[in-house]
């Protein structure tokens, strides 16, 4: 599905304002991520596989309709605040394939959830919301990865052009931690080098990575700026990182 098709599909479902704003902002990212998943899935053969979506959202629904022959599992919170702009009520999360777990508890192996072994793990725009070391989180994810399973981690790039320019002006480019524990915002953002290193420490092998501008720009100025960064600067200045790990053990 293209960005436009994703927007039209979800906006036809009479979403509330927060959800409309969310899907409009993230439709470009979802289209990119769906293509990435399809390309990886294509190399996994024709038999049904288990896919884990960590942090359910609109994208969970896209997985469900795009891979009807595969078993889609989800992992995350069950409290009411887990629903909202990113996860409207129409997105079904079957209890039999849902695993409740606070990823910040990844630092305590004795508390780890024990999902079925999966062949593909997807965690998009979650890592930056955690205060626990990504090494612990990635180790937990690897605990339920089959041999040769792939893991896609999507997270903002800590060193985008905007971040660098903001720092040059003497300002902090990162938001303050919010006053609600259920939605605290971004605790930490990462670079590709950091994600490679932490993945290796957790026992993953880096397959490949991409740095893209996949958040929708709403103004002409924003679109021109994104085009300038995309075509005139190194990719390390772009806004979003997707790194793909492989469990070779």
PDB file of N, CA and C in Angstrom, residues 117-215:
ATOM      1  N   UNK A 117       8.181 -18.616  19.995  1.00  0.00           N
ATOM      2  CA  UNK A 117       9.305 -18.223  19.149  1.00  0.00           C
ATOM      3  C   UNK A 117       8.779 -17.631  17.842  1.00  0.00           C
ATOM      4  N   UNK A 118       9.377 -16.524  17.426  1.00  0.00           N
ATOM      5  CA  UNK A 118       8.918 -15.811  16.230  1.00  0.00           C
ATOM      6  C   UNK A 118      10.013 -15.760  15.170  1.00  0.00           C
ATOM      7  N   UNK A 119       9.573 -15.550  13.941  1.00  0.00           N
ATOM      8  CA  UNK A 119      10.487 -15.501  12.800  1.00  0.00           C
ATOM      9  C   UNK A 119      10.824 -14.074  12.379  1.00  0.00           C
ATOM     10  N   UNK A 120       9.951 -13.149  12.746  1.00  0.00           N
ATOM     11  CA  UNK A 120      10.160 -11.740  12.405  1.00  0.00           C
ATOM     12  C   UNK A 120       9.615 -10.896  13.545  1.00  0.00           C
ATOM     13  N   UNK A 121      10.448 -10.005  14.064  1.00  0.00           N
ATOM     14  CA  UNK A 121      10.074  -9.116  15.164  1.00  0.00           C
ATOM     15  C   UNK A 121      10.173  -7.684  14.665  1.00  0.00           C
ATOM     16  N   UNK A 122       9.135  -6.895  14.932  1.00  0.00           N
ATOM     17  CA  UNK A 122       9.086  -5.505  14.478  1.00  0.00           C
ATOM     18  C   UNK A 122       8.836  -4.613  15.686  1.00  0.00           C
ATOM     19  N   UNK A 123       9.686  -3.629  15.876  1.00  0.00           N
ATOM     20  CA  UNK A 123       9.484  -2.665  16.959  1.00  0.00           C
ATOM     21  C   UNK A 123       9.760  -1.272  16.412  1.00  0.00           C
ATOM     22  N   UNK A 124       8.695  -0.583  16.029  1.00  0.00           N
ATOM     23  CA  UNK A 124       8.823   0.723  15.397  1.00  0.00           C
ATOM     24  C   UNK A 124       8.443   1.865  16.315  1.00  0.00           C
ATOM     25  N   UNK A 125       9.352   2.812  16.487  1.00  0.00           N
ATOM     26  CA  UNK A 125       9.107   4.018  17.280  1.00  0.00           C
ATOM     27  C   UNK A 125       8.717   3.671  18.716  1.00  0.00           C
ATOM     28  N   UNK A 126       9.457   2.762  19.313  1.00  0.00           N
ATOM     29  CA  UNK A 126       9.240   2.352  20.704  1.00  0.00           C
ATOM     30  C   UNK A 126      10.497   2.567  21.542  1.00  0.00           C
ATOM     31  N   UNK A 127      11.645   2.225  20.993  1.00  0.00           N
ATOM     32  CA  UNK A 127      12.897   2.211  21.753  1.00  0.00           C
ATOM     33  C   UNK A 127      13.176   3.542  22.443  1.00  0.00           C
ATOM     34  N   UNK A 128      12.877   4.638  21.768  1.00  0.00           N
ATOM     35  CA  UNK A 128      13.168   5.969  22.307  1.00  0.00           C
ATOM     36  C   UNK A 128      12.297   6.328  23.507  1.00  0.00           C
ATOM     37  N   UNK A 129      11.215   5.586  23.711  1.00  0.00           N
ATOM     38  CA  UNK A 129      10.305   5.844  24.830  1.00  0.00           C
ATOM     39  C   UNK A 129      10.693   5.072  26.089  1.00  0.00           C
ATOM     40  N   UNK A 130      11.770   4.315  26.036  1.00  0.00           N
ATOM     41  CA  UNK A 130      12.167   3.460  27.149  1.00  0.00           C
ATOM     42  C   UNK A 130      13.358   4.047  27.895  1.00  0.00           C
ATOM     43  N   UNK A 131      13.339   3.917  29.221  1.00  0.00           N
ATOM     44  CA  UNK A 131      14.471   4.394  30.015  1.00  0.00           C
ATOM     45  C   UNK A 131      15.471   3.281  30.321  1.00  0.00           C
ATOM     46  N   UNK A 132      15.148   2.066  29.920  1.00  0.00           N
ATOM     47  CA  UNK A 132      16.027   0.915  30.137  1.00  0.00           C
ATOM     48  C   UNK A 132      17.023   0.779  28.985  1.00  0.00           C
ATOM     49  N   UNK A 133      18.210   0.314  29.273  1.00  0.00           N
ATOM     50  CA  UNK A 133      19.229   0.145  28.232  1.00  0.00           C
ATOM     51  C   UNK A 133      18.710  -0.703  27.078  1.00  0.00           C
ATOM     52  N   UNK A 134      18.892  -0.248  25.845  1.00  0.00           N
ATOM     53  CA  UNK A 134      18.492  -1.053  24.688  1.00  0.00           C
ATOM     54  C   UNK A 134      19.165  -2.421  24.641  1.00  0.00           C
ATOM     55  N   UNK A 135      20.320  -2.574  25.271  1.00  0.00           N
ATOM     56  CA  UNK A 135      20.968  -3.889  25.296  1.00  0.00           C
ATOM     57  C   UNK A 135      20.056  -4.895  25.989  1.00  0.00           C
ATOM     58  N   UNK A 136      19.439  -4.479  27.096  1.00  0.00           N
ATOM     59  CA  UNK A 136      18.504  -5.364  27.806  1.00  0.00           C
ATOM     60  C   UNK A 136      17.270  -5.644  26.950  1.00  0.00           C
ATOM     61  N   UNK A 137      16.747  -4.595  26.315  1.00  0.00           N
ATOM     62  CA  UNK A 137      15.536  -4.744  25.494  1.00  0.00           C
ATOM     63  C   UNK A 137      15.803  -5.676  24.318  1.00  0.00           C
ATOM     64  N   UNK A 138      16.920  -5.465  23.638  1.00  0.00           N
ATOM     65  CA  UNK A 138      17.259  -6.303  22.483  1.00  0.00           C
ATOM     66  C   UNK A 138      17.568  -7.739  22.901  1.00  0.00           C
ATOM     67  N   UNK A 139      18.119  -7.914  24.096  1.00  0.00           N
ATOM     68  CA  UNK A 139      18.347  -9.270  24.611  1.00  0.00           C
ATOM     69  C   UNK A 139      17.018  -9.968  24.862  1.00  0.00           C
ATOM     70  N   UNK A 140      16.052  -9.227  25.412  1.00  0.00           N
ATOM     71  CA  UNK A 140      14.721  -9.802  25.623  1.00  0.00           C
ATOM     72  C   UNK A 140      14.089 -10.207  24.298  1.00  0.00           C
ATOM     73  N   UNK A 141      14.148  -9.336  23.303  1.00  0.00           N
ATOM     74  CA  UNK A 141      13.565  -9.658  21.999  1.00  0.00           C
ATOM     75  C   UNK A 141      14.217 -10.908  21.409  1.00  0.00           C
ATOM     76  N   UNK A 142      15.502 -11.023  21.589  1.00  0.00           N
ATOM     77  CA  UNK A 142      16.222 -12.178  21.036  1.00  0.00           C
ATOM     78  C   UNK A 142      15.828 -13.470  21.748  1.00  0.00           C
ATOM     79  N   UNK A 143      15.316 -13.366  22.973  1.00  0.00           N
ATOM     80  CA  UNK A 143      14.954 -14.568  23.735  1.00  0.00           C
ATOM     81  C   UNK A 143      13.812 -15.337  23.095  1.00  0.00           C
ATOM     82  N   UNK A 144      13.013 -14.671  22.253  1.00  0.00           N
ATOM     83  CA  UNK A 144      11.930 -15.394  21.576  1.00  0.00           C
ATOM     84  C   UNK A 144      12.073 -15.341  20.050  1.00  0.00           C
ATOM     85  N   UNK A 145      13.304 -15.198  19.602  1.00  0.00           N
ATOM     86  CA  UNK A 145      13.589 -15.202  18.163  1.00  0.00           C
ATOM     87  C   UNK A 145      14.065 -16.581  17.727  1.00  0.00           C
ATOM     88  N   UNK A 146      13.449 -17.105  16.691  1.00  0.00           N
ATOM     89  CA  UNK A 146      13.923 -18.352  16.108  1.00  0.00           C
ATOM     90  C   UNK A 146      15.310 -18.159  15.487  1.00  0.00           C
ATOM     91  N   UNK A 147      15.991 -19.256  15.224  1.00  0.00           N
ATOM     92  CA  UNK A 147      17.261 -19.161  14.507  1.00  0.00           C
ATOM     93  C   UNK A 147      17.014 -18.558  13.132  1.00  0.00           C
ATOM     94  N   UNK A 148      17.860 -17.608  12.754  1.00  0.00           N
ATOM     95  CA  UNK A 148      17.779 -16.862  11.494  1.00  0.00           C
ATOM     96  C   UNK A 148      16.605 -15.887  11.449  1.00  0.00           C
ATOM     97  N   UNK A 149      15.939 -15.678  12.587  1.00  0.00           N
ATOM     98  CA  UNK A 149      14.871 -14.671  12.639  1.00  0.00           C
ATOM     99  C   UNK A 149      15.455 -13.284  12.401  1.00  0.00           C
ATOM    100  N   UNK A 150      14.623 -12.400  11.870  1.00  0.00           N
ATOM    101  CA  UNK A 150      15.014 -11.005  11.659  1.00  0.00           C
ATOM    102  C   UNK A 150      14.276 -10.117  12.667  1.00  0.00           C
ATOM    103  N   UNK A 151      14.896  -9.026  13.026  1.00  0.00           N
ATOM    104  CA  UNK A 151      14.308  -8.050  13.948  1.00  0.00           C
ATOM    105  C   UNK A 151      14.502  -6.659  13.364  1.00  0.00           C
ATOM    106  N   UNK A 152      13.400  -5.954  13.137  1.00  0.00           N
ATOM    107  CA  UNK A 152      13.440  -4.593  12.594  1.00  0.00           C
ATOM    108  C   UNK A 152      13.208  -3.610  13.733  1.00  0.00           C
ATOM    109  N   UNK A 153      14.149  -2.717  13.943  1.00  0.00           N
ATOM    110  CA  UNK A 153      13.999  -1.663  14.943  1.00  0.00           C
ATOM    111  C   UNK A 153      13.952  -0.322  14.220  1.00  0.00           C
ATOM    112  N   UNK A 154      12.851   0.400  14.394  1.00  0.00           N
ATOM    113  CA  UNK A 154      12.726   1.739  13.828  1.00  0.00           C
ATOM    114  C   UNK A 154      12.739   2.765  14.942  1.00  0.00           C
ATOM    115  N   UNK A 155      13.548   3.798  14.791  1.00  0.00           N
ATOM    116  CA  UNK A 155      13.672   4.798  15.852  1.00  0.00           C
ATOM    117  C   UNK A 155      14.198   6.099  15.256  1.00  0.00           C
ATOM    118  N   UNK A 156      13.901   7.245  15.866  1.00  0.00           N
ATOM    119  CA  UNK A 156      14.408   8.511  15.323  1.00  0.00           C
ATOM    120  C   UNK A 156      15.935   8.579  15.347  1.00  0.00           C
ATOM    121  N   UNK A 157      16.477   9.298  14.406  1.00  0.00           N
ATOM    122  CA  UNK A 157      17.914   9.523  14.334  1.00  0.00           C
ATOM    123  C   UNK A 157      18.284  10.677  15.267  1.00  0.00           C
ATOM    124  N   UNK A 158      19.178  10.424  16.204  1.00  0.00           N
ATOM    125  CA  UNK A 158      19.537  11.442  17.195  1.00  0.00           C
ATOM    126  C   UNK A 158      20.323  12.604  16.609  1.00  0.00           C
ATOM    127  N   UNK A 159      20.912  12.412  15.415  1.00  0.00           N
ATOM    128  CA  UNK A 159      21.812  13.441  14.882  1.00  0.00           C
ATOM    129  C   UNK A 159      21.320  13.947  13.520  1.00  0.00           C
ATOM    130  N   UNK A 160      20.036  14.205  13.409  1.00  0.00           N
ATOM    131  CA  UNK A 160      19.501  14.791  12.185  1.00  0.00           C
ATOM    132  C   UNK A 160      20.052  16.197  11.993  1.00  0.00           C
ATOM    133  N   UNK A 161      19.859  16.718  10.794  1.00  0.00           N
ATOM    134  CA  UNK A 161      20.304  18.083  10.526  1.00  0.00           C
ATOM    135  C   UNK A 161      19.623  19.075  11.456  1.00  0.00           C
ATOM    136  N   UNK A 162      18.332  18.905  11.673  1.00  0.00           N
ATOM    137  CA  UNK A 162      17.597  19.822  12.558  1.00  0.00           C
ATOM    138  C   UNK A 162      18.174  19.789  13.965  1.00  0.00           C
ATOM    139  N   UNK A 163      18.485  18.592  14.464  1.00  0.00           N
ATOM    140  CA  UNK A 163      19.067  18.465  15.806  1.00  0.00           C
ATOM    141  C   UNK A 163      20.413  19.201  15.878  1.00  0.00           C
ATOM    142  N   UNK A 164      21.229  19.024  14.857  1.00  0.00           N
ATOM    143  CA  UNK A 164      22.558  19.640  14.861  1.00  0.00           C
ATOM    144  C   UNK A 164      22.462  21.163  14.807  1.00  0.00           C
ATOM    145  N   UNK A 165      21.572  21.667  13.966  1.00  0.00           N
ATOM    146  CA  UNK A 165      21.412  23.119  13.855  1.00  0.00           C
ATOM    147  C   UNK A 165      20.872  23.712  15.148  1.00  0.00           C
ATOM    148  N   UNK A 166      19.951  22.997  15.780  1.00  0.00           N
ATOM    149  CA  UNK A 166      19.388  23.474  17.045  1.00  0.00           C
ATOM    150  C   UNK A 166      20.464  23.556  18.123  1.00  0.00           C
ATOM    151  N   UNK A 167      21.332  22.553  18.175  1.00  0.00           N
ATOM    152  CA  UNK A 167      22.433  22.574  19.140  1.00  0.00           C
ATOM    153  C   UNK A 167      23.384  23.734  18.874  1.00  0.00           C
ATOM    154  N   UNK A 168      23.637  24.022  17.586  1.00  0.00           N
ATOM    155  CA  UNK A 168      24.518  25.141  17.242  1.00  0.00           C
ATOM    156  C   UNK A 168      23.964  26.471  17.739  1.00  0.00           C
ATOM    157  N   UNK A 169      22.649  26.537  17.850  1.00  0.00           N
ATOM    158  CA  UNK A 169      21.999  27.749  18.357  1.00  0.00           C
ATOM    159  C   UNK A 169      21.969  27.791  19.880  1.00  0.00           C
ATOM    160  N   UNK A 170      22.554  26.773  20.500  1.00  0.00           N
ATOM    161  CA  UNK A 170      22.609  26.741  21.955  1.00  0.00           C
ATOM    162  C   UNK A 170      21.337  26.256  22.610  1.00  0.00           C
ATOM    163  N   UNK A 171      20.491  25.573  21.842  1.00  0.00           N
ATOM    164  CA  UNK A 171      19.223  25.080  22.385  1.00  0.00           C
ATOM    165  C   UNK A 171      19.239  23.555  22.448  1.00  0.00           C
ATOM    166  N   UNK A 172      18.461  23.010  23.364  1.00  0.00           N
ATOM    167  CA  UNK A 172      18.334  21.555  23.483  1.00  0.00           C
ATOM    168  C   UNK A 172      17.329  21.066  22.447  1.00  0.00           C
ATOM    169  N   UNK A 173      17.737  20.199  21.527  1.00  0.00           N
ATOM    170  CA  UNK A 173      16.820  19.751  20.476  1.00  0.00           C
ATOM    171  C   UNK A 173      15.847  18.666  20.922  1.00  0.00           C
ATOM    172  N   UNK A 174      15.973  18.206  22.157  1.00  0.00           N
ATOM    173  CA  UNK A 174      15.141  17.094  22.622  1.00  0.00           C
ATOM    174  C   UNK A 174      14.092  17.592  23.607  1.00  0.00           C
ATOM    175  N   UNK A 175      12.906  17.008  23.535  1.00  0.00           N
ATOM    176  CA  UNK A 175      11.810  17.443  24.393  1.00  0.00           C
ATOM    177  C   UNK A 175      12.064  17.046  25.843  1.00  0.00           C
ATOM    178  N   UNK A 176      11.447  17.799  26.769  1.00  0.00           N
ATOM    179  CA  UNK A 176      11.495  17.417  28.172  1.00  0.00           C
ATOM    180  C   UNK A 176      10.700  16.135  28.389  1.00  0.00           C
ATOM    181  N   UNK A 177      11.103  15.363  29.382  1.00  0.00           N
ATOM    182  CA  UNK A 177      10.316  14.189  29.746  1.00  0.00           C
ATOM    183  C   UNK A 177       8.959  14.673  30.242  1.00  0.00           C
ATOM    184  N   UNK A 178       7.913  14.073  29.711  1.00  0.00           N
ATOM    185  CA  UNK A 178       6.564  14.521  30.048  1.00  0.00           C
ATOM    186  C   UNK A 178       6.181  14.116  31.464  1.00  0.00           C
ATOM    187  N   UNK A 179       5.093  14.712  31.951  1.00  0.00           N
ATOM    188  CA  UNK A 179       4.707  14.524  33.347  1.00  0.00           C
ATOM    189  C   UNK A 179       3.810  13.321  33.573  1.00  0.00           C
ATOM    190  N   UNK A 180       3.572  12.528  32.553  1.00  0.00           N
ATOM    191  CA  UNK A 180       2.788  11.311  32.707  1.00  0.00           C
ATOM    192  C   UNK A 180       3.667  10.097  32.475  1.00  0.00           C
ATOM    193  N   UNK A 181       3.616   9.151  33.390  1.00  0.00           N
ATOM    194  CA  UNK A 181       4.450   7.961  33.276  1.00  0.00           C
ATOM    195  C   UNK A 181       4.002   7.080  32.117  1.00  0.00           C
ATOM    196  N   UNK A 182       2.701   7.109  31.801  1.00  0.00           N
ATOM    197  CA  UNK A 182       2.175   6.247  30.749  1.00  0.00           C
ATOM    198  C   UNK A 182       2.593   6.703  29.357  1.00  0.00           C
ATOM    199  N   UNK A 183       2.893   7.990  29.198  1.00  0.00           N
ATOM    200  CA  UNK A 183       3.319   8.514  27.895  1.00  0.00           C
ATOM    201  C   UNK A 183       4.383   9.586  28.123  1.00  0.00           C
ATOM    202  N   UNK A 184       5.582   9.178  28.509  1.00  0.00           N
ATOM    203  CA  UNK A 184       6.600  10.136  28.934  1.00  0.00           C
ATOM    204  C   UNK A 184       7.360  10.819  27.813  1.00  0.00           C
ATOM    205  N   UNK A 185       7.102  10.444  26.567  1.00  0.00           N
ATOM    206  CA  UNK A 185       7.855  11.014  25.456  1.00  0.00           C
ATOM    207  C   UNK A 185       9.151  10.257  25.228  1.00  0.00           C
ATOM    208  N   UNK A 186      10.132  10.945  24.670  1.00  0.00           N
ATOM    209  CA  UNK A 186      11.407  10.302  24.325  1.00  0.00           C
ATOM    210  C   UNK A 186      12.410  10.484  25.464  1.00  0.00           C
ATOM    211  N   UNK A 187      12.866   9.378  26.021  1.00  0.00           N
ATOM    212  CA  UNK A 187      13.932   9.447  27.019  1.00  0.00           C
ATOM    213  C   UNK A 187      15.296   9.615  26.354  1.00  0.00           C
ATOM    214  N   UNK A 188      15.486   8.928  25.239  1.00  0.00           N
ATOM    215  CA  UNK A 188      16.804   8.913  24.582  1.00  0.00           C
ATOM    216  C   UNK A 188      16.627   8.539  23.124  1.00  0.00           C
ATOM    217  N   UNK A 189      17.363   9.214  22.251  1.00  0.00           N
ATOM    218  CA  UNK A 189      17.411   8.834  20.839  1.00  0.00           C
ATOM    219  C   UNK A 189      18.823   8.347  20.519  1.00  0.00           C
ATOM    220  N   UNK A 190      18.977   7.643  19.384  1.00  0.00           N
ATOM    221  CA  UNK A 190      20.215   6.903  19.129  1.00  0.00           C
ATOM    222  C   UNK A 190      20.752   7.153  17.726  1.00  0.00           C
ATOM    223  N   UNK A 191      22.023   6.833  17.552  1.00  0.00           N
ATOM    224  CA  UNK A 191      22.674   6.884  16.246  1.00  0.00           C
ATOM    225  C   UNK A 191      22.798   5.462  15.698  1.00  0.00           C
ATOM    226  N   UNK A 192      23.115   5.351  14.424  1.00  0.00           N
ATOM    227  CA  UNK A 192      23.314   4.035  13.820  1.00  0.00           C
ATOM    228  C   UNK A 192      24.455   3.292  14.513  1.00  0.00           C
ATOM    229  N   UNK A 193      25.541   3.993  14.774  1.00  0.00           N
ATOM    230  CA  UNK A 193      26.691   3.343  15.416  1.00  0.00           C
ATOM    231  C   UNK A 193      26.301   2.763  16.769  1.00  0.00           C
ATOM    232  N   UNK A 194      25.504   3.502  17.522  1.00  0.00           N
ATOM    233  CA  UNK A 194      25.062   3.005  18.830  1.00  0.00           C
ATOM    234  C   UNK A 194      24.168   1.779  18.679  1.00  0.00           C
ATOM    235  N   UNK A 195      23.249   1.822  17.722  1.00  0.00           N
ATOM    236  CA  UNK A 195      22.338   0.694  17.512  1.00  0.00           C
ATOM    237  C   UNK A 195      23.089  -0.552  17.060  1.00  0.00           C
ATOM    238  N   UNK A 196      24.101  -0.368  16.219  1.00  0.00           N
ATOM    239  CA  UNK A 196      24.933  -1.511  15.816  1.00  0.00           C
ATOM    240  C   UNK A 196      25.622  -2.123  17.032  1.00  0.00           C
ATOM    241  N   UNK A 197      26.241  -1.274  17.831  1.00  0.00           N
ATOM    242  CA  UNK A 197      26.996  -1.743  18.989  1.00  0.00           C
ATOM    243  C   UNK A 197      26.088  -2.441  19.998  1.00  0.00           C
ATOM    244  N   UNK A 198      24.937  -1.849  20.290  1.00  0.00           N
ATOM    245  CA  UNK A 198      24.041  -2.438  21.284  1.00  0.00           C
ATOM    246  C   UNK A 198      23.420  -3.734  20.776  1.00  0.00           C
ATOM    247  N   UNK A 199      23.130  -3.791  19.480  1.00  0.00           N
ATOM    248  CA  UNK A 199      22.623  -5.030  18.907  1.00  0.00           C
ATOM    249  C   UNK A 199      23.632  -6.157  19.027  1.00  0.00           C
ATOM    250  N   UNK A 200      24.893  -5.857  18.736  1.00  0.00           N
ATOM    251  CA  UNK A 200      25.949  -6.867  18.849  1.00  0.00           C
ATOM    252  C   UNK A 200      26.108  -7.346  20.293  1.00  0.00           C
ATOM    253  N   UNK A 201      26.023  -6.411  21.242  1.00  0.00           N
ATOM    254  CA  UNK A 201      26.147  -6.787  22.654  1.00  0.00           C
ATOM    255  C   UNK A 201      25.005  -7.700  23.087  1.00  0.00           C
ATOM    256  N   UNK A 202      23.844  -7.541  22.452  1.00  0.00           N
ATOM    257  CA  UNK A 202      22.683  -8.372  22.787  1.00  0.00           C
ATOM    258  C   UNK A 202      22.685  -9.699  22.036  1.00  0.00           C
ATOM    259  N   UNK A 203      23.692  -9.923  21.194  1.00  0.00           N
ATOM    260  CA  UNK A 203      23.814 -11.197  20.499  1.00  0.00           C
ATOM    261  C   UNK A 203      23.265 -11.214  19.088  1.00  0.00           C
ATOM    262  N   UNK A 204      22.774 -10.075  18.606  1.00  0.00           N
ATOM    263  CA  UNK A 204      22.274  -9.987  17.232  1.00  0.00           C
ATOM    264  C   UNK A 204      23.428  -9.703  16.272  1.00  0.00           C
ATOM    265  N   UNK A 205      23.226 -10.062  15.024  1.00  0.00           N
ATOM    266  CA  UNK A 205      24.124  -9.675  13.935  1.00  0.00           C
ATOM    267  C   UNK A 205      23.402  -8.639  13.087  1.00  0.00           C
ATOM    268  N   UNK A 206      24.069  -7.557  12.756  1.00  0.00           N
ATOM    269  CA  UNK A 206      23.440  -6.519  11.938  1.00  0.00           C
ATOM    270  C   UNK A 206      23.361  -6.989  10.492  1.00  0.00           C
ATOM    271  N   UNK A 207      22.157  -7.015   9.953  1.00  0.00           N
ATOM    272  CA  UNK A 207      21.948  -7.390   8.553  1.00  0.00           C
ATOM    273  C   UNK A 207      22.139  -6.175   7.653  1.00  0.00           C
ATOM    274  N   UNK A 208      21.390  -5.119   7.914  1.00  0.00           N
ATOM    275  CA  UNK A 208      21.552  -3.871   7.176  1.00  0.00           C
ATOM    276  C   UNK A 208      20.770  -2.775   7.893  1.00  0.00           C
ATOM    277  N   UNK A 209      20.932  -1.550   7.428  1.00  0.00           N
ATOM    278  CA  UNK A 209      20.185  -0.439   8.016  1.00  0.00           C
ATOM    279  C   UNK A 209      19.903   0.595   6.936  1.00  0.00           C
ATOM    280  N   UNK A 210      18.905   1.428   7.190  1.00  0.00           N
ATOM    281  CA  UNK A 210      18.565   2.527   6.293  1.00  0.00           C
ATOM    282  C   UNK A 210      18.236   3.760   7.133  1.00  0.00           C
ATOM    283  N   UNK A 211      18.586   4.924   6.611  1.00  0.00           N
ATOM    284  CA  UNK A 211      18.232   6.190   7.263  1.00  0.00           C
ATOM    285  C   UNK A 211      17.419   6.997   6.258  1.00  0.00           C
ATOM    286  N   UNK A 212      16.171   7.278   6.592  1.00  0.00           N
ATOM    287  CA  UNK A 212      15.251   7.905   5.646  1.00  0.00           C
ATOM    288  C   UNK A 212      14.489   9.061   6.301  1.00  0.00           C
ATOM    289  N   UNK A 213      13.982   9.950   5.459  1.00  0.00           N
ATOM    290  CA  UNK A 213      12.996  10.938   5.907  1.00  0.00           C
ATOM    291  C   UNK A 213      11.615  10.372   5.607  1.00  0.00           C
ATOM    292  N   UNK A 214      10.973   9.779   6.611  1.00  0.00           N
ATOM    293  CA  UNK A 214       9.672   9.164   6.346  1.00  0.00           C
ATOM    294  C   UNK A 214       8.566   9.691   7.262  1.00  0.00           C
ATOM    295  N   UNK A 215       8.788  10.861   7.836  1.00  0.00           N
ATOM    296  CA  UNK A 215       7.707  11.535   8.540  1.00  0.00           C
ATOM    297  C   UNK A 215       7.162  12.617   7.619  1.00  0.00           C
TER     298      UNK A 215
END
